PDB file of C-alpha atoms in Angstrom:
ATOM      1  CA  MET A   1       0.000   0.000   0.000  1.00 35.00           C
ATOM      2  CA  ALA A   2       2.778   2.442   0.886  1.00 40.00           C
ATOM      3  CA  GLY A   3       4.466   1.806  -2.477  1.00 45.00           C
ATOM      4  CA  LYS A   4       1.510   3.340  -4.278  1.00 63.00           C
ATOM      5  CA  LYS A   5       2.085   6.646  -2.489  1.00 81.00           C
ATOM      6  CA  ILE A   6       5.730   6.971  -3.573  1.00 89.00           C
ATOM      7  CA  LEU A   7       6.606   8.325  -7.014  1.00 93.00           C
ATOM      8  CA  THR A   8       7.730   5.517  -9.309  1.00 92.00           C
ATOM      9  CA  PRO A   9      10.751   5.931 -11.592  1.00 94.00           C
ATOM     10  CA  LYS A  10       8.336   6.559 -14.497  1.00 93.00           C
ATOM     11  CA  GLU A  11       6.501   9.232 -12.499  1.00 94.00           C
ATOM     12  CA  LEU A  12       9.791  10.848 -11.474  1.00 95.00           C
ATOM     13  CA  ALA A  13      10.847  10.945 -15.128  1.00 95.00           C
ATOM     14  CA  ILE A  14       7.526  12.464 -16.220  1.00 95.00           C
ATOM     15  CA  SER A  15       7.792  15.020 -13.406  1.00 96.00           C
ATOM     16  CA  GLY A  16      11.306  15.888 -14.587  1.00 97.00           C
ATOM     17  CA  VAL A  17      10.117  16.300 -18.160  1.00 96.00           C
ATOM     18  CA  PHE A  18       7.331  18.613 -17.010  1.00 97.00           C
ATOM     19  CA  GLY A  19       9.863  20.566 -14.941  1.00 97.00           C
ATOM     20  CA  ALA A  20      11.998  21.021 -18.051  1.00 98.00           C
ATOM     21  CA  LEU A  21       8.890  21.965 -20.038  1.00 97.00           C
ATOM     22  CA  VAL A  22       7.997  24.631 -17.452  1.00 97.00           C
ATOM     23  CA  PHE A  23      11.501  26.079 -17.747  1.00 97.00           C
ATOM     24  CA  VAL A  24      11.518  26.111 -21.564  1.00 96.00           C
ATOM     25  CA  ALA A  25       8.063  27.708 -21.750  1.00 95.00           C
ATOM     26  CA  VAL A  26       8.795  30.481 -19.251  1.00 93.00           C
ATOM     27  CA  PHE A  27      12.306  31.087 -20.611  1.00 92.00           C
ATOM     28  CA  VAL A  28      11.081  31.492 -24.194  1.00 92.00           C
ATOM     29  CA  LEU A  29       8.023  33.506 -23.199  1.00 90.00           C
ATOM     30  CA  GLY A  30       9.937  35.723 -20.772  1.00 83.00           C
ATOM     31  CA  SER A  31      12.730  36.348 -23.272  1.00 80.00           C
ATOM     32  CA  GLY A  32      10.209  37.185 -25.993  1.00 83.00           C
ATOM     33  CA  ILE A  33       8.381  39.663 -23.794  1.00 79.00           C
ATOM     34  CA  LEU A  34      11.667  41.236 -22.702  1.00 70.00           C
ATOM     35  CA  LEU A  35      12.744  41.621 -26.338  1.00 76.00           C
ATOM     36  CA  ALA A  36       9.378  43.149 -27.234  1.00 78.00           C
ATOM     37  CA  THR A  37       9.198  45.578 -24.302  1.00 67.00           C
ATOM     38  CA  GLY A  38      12.826  46.141 -23.382  1.00 58.00           C
ATOM     39  CA  ILE A  39      11.750  46.344 -19.730  1.00 54.00           C
ATOM     40  CA  PRO A  40      13.459  43.914 -17.316  1.00 51.00           C
ATOM     41  CA  ALA A  41      11.171  41.582 -15.314  1.00 56.00           C
ATOM     42  CA  THR A  42       8.143  42.168 -17.572  1.00 57.00           C
ATOM     43  CA  GLY A  43       8.147  38.514 -18.613  1.00 67.00           C
ATOM     44  CA  GLY A  44       7.814  37.373 -15.008  1.00 73.00           C
ATOM     45  CA  ILE A  45       4.181  38.323 -14.722  1.00 76.00           C
ATOM     46  CA  VAL A  46       3.039  36.113 -17.601  1.00 83.00           C
ATOM     47  CA  ASN A  47       5.509  33.430 -16.529  1.00 88.00           C
ATOM     48  CA  MET A  48       3.630  32.875 -13.260  1.00 91.00           C
ATOM     49  CA  LEU A  49       0.442  31.969 -15.114  1.00 93.00           C
ATOM     50  CA  VAL A  50       2.231  29.670 -17.578  1.00 95.00           C
ATOM     51  CA  ALA A  51       4.392  27.983 -14.922  1.00 95.00           C
ATOM     52  CA  ILE A  52       1.425  27.219 -12.657  1.00 96.00           C
ATOM     53  CA  PHE A  53      -0.687  26.081 -15.630  1.00 97.00           C
ATOM     54  CA  LEU A  54       1.922  23.553 -16.817  1.00 97.00           C
ATOM     55  CA  THR A  55       2.734  22.453 -13.272  1.00 97.00           C
ATOM     56  CA  VAL A  56      -0.922  21.718 -12.521  1.00 97.00           C
ATOM     57  CA  VAL A  57      -1.413  19.811 -15.773  1.00 97.00           C
ATOM     58  CA  GLY A  58       1.610  17.642 -14.954  1.00 96.00           C
ATOM     59  CA  ALA A  59       0.425  17.184 -11.374  1.00 96.00           C
ATOM     60  CA  LYS A  60      -3.020  16.092 -12.543  1.00 96.00           C
ATOM     61  CA  ILE A  61      -1.426  13.466 -14.798  1.00 95.00           C
ATOM     62  CA  ILE A  62       0.728  11.954 -12.015  1.00 93.00           C
ATOM     63  CA  ASP A  63      -1.704  12.763  -9.193  1.00 91.00           C
ATOM     64  CA  LYS A  64       0.655  11.954  -6.296  1.00 94.00           C
ATOM     65  CA  PHE A  65       2.285  13.921  -3.521  1.00 95.00           C
ATOM     66  CA  GLY A  66       5.742  15.075  -4.527  1.00 96.00           C
ATOM     67  CA  THR A  67       5.006  15.589  -8.201  1.00 96.00           C
ATOM     68  CA  THR A  68       5.026  19.398  -8.160  1.00 97.00           C
ATOM     69  CA  THR A  69       7.966  19.454  -5.751  1.00 97.00           C
ATOM     70  CA  VAL A  70      10.052  17.346  -8.148  1.00 98.00           C
ATOM     71  CA  MET A  71       8.834  19.286 -11.185  1.00 97.00           C
ATOM     72  CA  LEU A  72       9.648  22.721  -9.872  1.00 97.00           C
ATOM     73  CA  THR A  73      12.935  21.611  -8.286  1.00 98.00           C
ATOM     74  CA  VAL A  74      14.018  20.447 -11.746  1.00 98.00           C
ATOM     75  CA  THR A  75      12.858  23.804 -13.123  1.00 97.00           C
ATOM     76  CA  GLY A  76      14.959  25.562 -10.471  1.00 97.00           C
ATOM     77  CA  ILE A  77      18.035  23.488 -11.313  1.00 98.00           C
ATOM     78  CA  ILE A  78      17.753  24.176 -15.033  1.00 97.00           C
ATOM     79  CA  SER A  79      17.175  27.897 -14.455  1.00 95.00           C
ATOM     80  CA  ILE A  80      20.339  28.391 -12.335  1.00 96.00           C
ATOM     81  CA  PRO A  81      22.417  30.127 -15.058  1.00 95.00           C
ATOM     82  CA  THR A  82      19.536  32.219 -16.430  1.00 90.00           C
ATOM     83  CA  LEU A  83      17.541  35.273 -15.371  1.00 81.00           C
ATOM     84  CA  THR A  84      14.383  33.159 -15.263  1.00 86.00           C
ATOM     85  CA  PHE A  85      12.927  33.258 -11.720  1.00 83.00           C
ATOM     86  CA  GLY A  86      15.411  35.921 -10.617  1.00 78.00           C
ATOM     87  CA  PRO A  87      19.149  36.467 -10.763  1.00 79.00           C
ATOM     88  CA  PRO A  88      21.351  33.479 -11.682  1.00 86.00           C
ATOM     89  CA  GLY A  89      22.386  31.227  -8.824  1.00 89.00           C
ATOM     90  CA  LEU A  90      21.876  28.092  -6.755  1.00 92.00           C
ATOM     91  CA  HIS A  91      19.263  29.869  -4.630  1.00 90.00           C
ATOM     92  CA  LYS A  92      16.668  28.974  -7.268  1.00 92.00           C
ATOM     93  CA  ILE A  93      16.713  25.324  -6.203  1.00 95.00           C
ATOM     94  CA  PRO A  94      15.324  25.784  -2.664  1.00 93.00           C
ATOM     95  CA  MET A  95      13.044  28.604  -3.851  1.00 92.00           C
ATOM     96  CA  MET A  96      11.410  26.486  -6.553  1.00 95.00           C
ATOM     97  CA  PHE A  97      11.392  23.458  -4.217  1.00 96.00           C
ATOM     98  CA  LEU A  98       9.300  25.500  -1.751  1.00 94.00           C
ATOM     99  CA  VAL A  99       6.872  26.656  -4.439  1.00 94.00           C
ATOM    100  CA  GLY A 100       6.357  23.040  -5.540  1.00 96.00           C
ATOM    101  CA  LEU A 101       6.030  21.821  -1.964  1.00 97.00           C
ATOM    102  CA  ILE A 102       3.346  24.401  -1.225  1.00 96.00           C
ATOM    103  CA  ILE A 103       1.241  23.202  -4.142  1.00 97.00           C
ATOM    104  CA  ASP A 104       1.813  19.558  -3.170  1.00 97.00           C
ATOM    105  CA  LEU A 105       0.852  20.159   0.465  1.00 97.00           C
ATOM    106  CA  VAL A 106      -2.311  22.121  -0.292  1.00 97.00           C
ATOM    107  CA  ALA A 107      -3.409  19.674  -2.992  1.00 96.00           C
ATOM    108  CA  SER A 108      -2.848  16.747  -0.616  1.00 95.00           C
ATOM    109  CA  VAL A 109      -4.676  18.365   2.298  1.00 96.00           C
ATOM    110  CA  LEU A 110      -7.620  18.917  -0.049  1.00 96.00           C
ATOM    111  CA  LYS A 111      -7.468  15.282  -1.243  1.00 94.00           C
ATOM    112  CA  ARG A 112      -5.994  16.144  -4.673  1.00 94.00           C
ATOM    113  CA  GLU A 113      -9.278  17.690  -5.780  1.00 95.00           C
ATOM    114  CA  ASN A 114      -9.225  20.543  -8.286  1.00 97.00           C
ATOM    115  CA  LYS A 115      -9.803  23.122  -5.574  1.00 97.00           C
ATOM    116  CA  GLY A 116      -6.585  21.934  -3.903  1.00 97.00           C
ATOM    117  CA  TYR A 117      -4.569  22.700  -7.013  1.00 97.00           C
ATOM    118  CA  ILE A 118      -6.316  26.034  -7.482  1.00 97.00           C
ATOM    119  CA  ILE A 119      -5.769  27.112  -3.875  1.00 98.00           C
ATOM    120  CA  GLY A 120      -2.200  25.750  -3.957  1.00 97.00           C
ATOM    121  CA  GLY A 121      -1.436  27.668  -7.157  1.00 97.00           C
ATOM    122  CA  THR A 122      -2.902  30.830  -5.651  1.00 97.00           C
ATOM    123  CA  ILE A 123      -0.851  30.525  -2.455  1.00 97.00           C
ATOM    124  CA  ALA A 124       2.318  29.701  -4.414  1.00 95.00           C
ATOM    125  CA  GLY A 125       1.748  32.755  -6.614  1.00 93.00           C
ATOM    126  CA  PHE A 126       1.134  34.938  -3.570  1.00 95.00           C
ATOM    127  CA  LEU A 127       4.336  33.793  -1.863  1.00 94.00           C
ATOM    128  CA  ALA A 128       6.623  33.817  -4.939  1.00 89.00           C
ATOM    129  CA  PRO A 129       7.486  37.557  -4.698  1.00 88.00           C
ATOM    130  CA  ILE A 130       8.292  37.090  -0.993  1.00 90.00           C
ATOM    131  CA  PHE A 131      10.630  34.212  -1.853  1.00 88.00           C
ATOM    132  CA  ILE A 132      12.377  36.333  -4.491  1.00 85.00           C
ATOM    133  CA  TYR A 133      12.637  39.336  -2.171  1.00 87.00           C
ATOM    134  CA  SER A 134      13.926  37.200   0.723  1.00 89.00           C
ATOM    135  CA  THR A 135      16.514  35.624  -1.562  1.00 85.00           C
ATOM    136  CA  LEU A 136      17.742  39.040  -2.697  1.00 83.00           C
ATOM    137  CA  ILE A 137      18.048  40.183   0.927  1.00 89.00           C
ATOM    138  CA  LEU A 138      19.688  36.977   2.231  1.00 88.00           C
ATOM    139  CA  LEU A 139      22.233  36.841  -0.574  1.00 86.00           C
ATOM    140  CA  GLY A 140      22.846  40.578  -0.691  1.00 87.00           C
ATOM    141  CA  LEU A 141      21.882  40.732  -4.349  1.00 80.00           C
ATOM    142  CA  PRO A 142      20.864  43.982  -6.032  1.00 77.00           C
ATOM    143  CA  GLY A 143      17.228  44.832  -6.664  1.00 77.00           C
ATOM    144  CA  ALA A 144      15.700  44.249  -3.218  1.00 82.00           C
ATOM    145  CA  GLU A 145      15.242  47.982  -2.614  1.00 85.00           C
ATOM    146  CA  LYS A 146      13.420  48.327  -5.958  1.00 83.00           C
ATOM    147  CA  LEU A 147      11.254  45.283  -5.306  1.00 82.00           C
ATOM    148  CA  GLU A 148      10.265  46.211  -1.736  1.00 86.00           C
ATOM    149  CA  PRO A 149       7.688  48.931  -2.584  1.00 87.00           C
ATOM    150  CA  LEU A 150       6.145  46.647  -5.221  1.00 85.00           C
ATOM    151  CA  LEU A 151       5.979  43.586  -2.978  1.00 88.00           C
ATOM    152  CA  ILE A 152       2.316  43.753  -1.922  1.00 92.00           C
ATOM    153  CA  PRO A 153       0.934  44.633  -5.379  1.00 90.00           C
ATOM    154  CA  LEU A 154       3.076  41.895  -6.955  1.00 88.00           C
ATOM    155  CA  MET A 155       1.922  39.383  -4.346  1.00 92.00           C
ATOM    156  CA  LEU A 156      -1.692  40.147  -5.215  1.00 94.00           C
ATOM    157  CA  VAL A 157      -1.097  40.072  -8.977  1.00 92.00           C
ATOM    158  CA  TYR A 158       0.897  36.830  -8.750  1.00 92.00           C
ATOM    159  CA  ALA A 159      -1.812  35.273  -6.554  1.00 96.00           C
ATOM    160  CA  VAL A 160      -4.443  36.075  -9.185  1.00 96.00           C
ATOM    161  CA  LEU A 161      -2.173  34.742 -11.934  1.00 95.00           C
ATOM    162  CA  GLY A 162      -1.488  31.595  -9.898  1.00 96.00           C
ATOM    163  CA  LEU A 163      -5.233  31.137  -9.437  1.00 97.00           C
ATOM    164  CA  ILE A 164      -5.923  31.636 -13.146  1.00 97.00           C
ATOM    165  CA  GLY A 165      -3.039  29.368 -14.177  1.00 97.00           C
ATOM    166  CA  ALA A 166      -4.186  26.603 -11.810  1.00 98.00           C
ATOM    167  CA  TYR A 167      -7.828  26.969 -12.879  1.00 98.00           C
ATOM    168  CA  LEU A 168      -6.843  26.768 -16.547  1.00 98.00           C
ATOM    169  CA  GLY A 169      -4.618  23.778 -15.739  1.00 98.00           C
ATOM    170  CA  VAL A 170      -7.333  21.726 -14.039  1.00 98.00           C
ATOM    171  CA  THR A 171      -9.935  22.767 -16.607  1.00 98.00           C
ATOM    172  CA  THR A 172      -7.688  21.943 -19.565  1.00 97.00           C
ATOM    173  CA  TYR A 173      -6.767  18.603 -18.026  1.00 97.00           C
ATOM    174  CA  ASP A 174     -10.371  17.673 -17.194  1.00 96.00           C
ATOM    175  CA  LYS A 175     -11.964  18.851 -20.442  1.00 96.00           C
ATOM    176  CA  LYS A 176      -9.250  18.315 -23.054  1.00 93.00           C
ATOM    177  CA  LEU A 177      -6.430  16.053 -21.869  1.00 92.00           C
ATOM    178  CA  LYS A 178      -7.714  13.490 -19.386  1.00 90.00           C
ATOM    179  CA  HIS A 179      -9.043  11.027 -21.939  1.00 90.00           C
ATOM    180  CA  LEU A 180      -6.281  11.339 -24.554  1.00 89.00           C
ATOM    181  CA  SER A 181      -4.459   8.053 -25.104  1.00 89.00           C
ATOM    182  CA  VAL A 182      -1.044   9.721 -24.709  1.00 88.00           C
ATOM    183  CA  VAL A 183      -2.076  11.080 -21.296  1.00 87.00           C
ATOM    184  CA  GLN A 184      -3.551   7.724 -20.277  1.00 85.00           C
ATOM    185  CA  SER A 185      -0.266   6.034 -21.222  1.00 84.00           C
ATOM    186  CA  LEU A 186       1.618   8.435 -18.935  1.00 80.00           C
ATOM    187  CA  LYS A 187      -0.602   7.685 -15.944  1.00 75.00           C
ATOM    188  CA  SER A 188       0.477   4.819 -13.741  1.00 61.00           C
ATOM    189  CA  LYS A 189      -2.113   2.170 -13.082  1.00 61.00           C
ATOM    190  CA  LYS A 190      -3.429   2.504  -9.545  1.00 51.00           C
TER     191      LYS A 190
END
């Protein structure tokens, strides 16, 4: 019985692939928006919605505790040398681990129902600016003083984007993806 609760090697691999997919999507989207606007950090706002959307879709496919933690930890590892999710550095690993863990915990407490993913995505979005700000302060990186006055508005905006991304993720999974043969082949038999 306990074995069914632990991520299998196949589920770990799928989680890793989704983590890489999250990185690629937000890196390309963020870079495109930056090129179009020329304003640093403008891609981050849309990235929250896309990252939560893809994370929730992957989590719905695997449907086990630990999925989003693994996914977003992989995303954090891949993003180390980039400006995606903040300045380059190893600090992205624990930051993204925490974001994934929050979604996993909330989804599990709410019995992996859609509302758990939606609330988890909202909370993760709300806390993401705090994680970035705390990282800047703890590591003495530049930008904290510019981020501080924007912290509360960004927390609210990111929470709404996390909510929308999670809602779109569960809706897309339930209405469009759940019955596809490729998705069914990714799901482990319970």
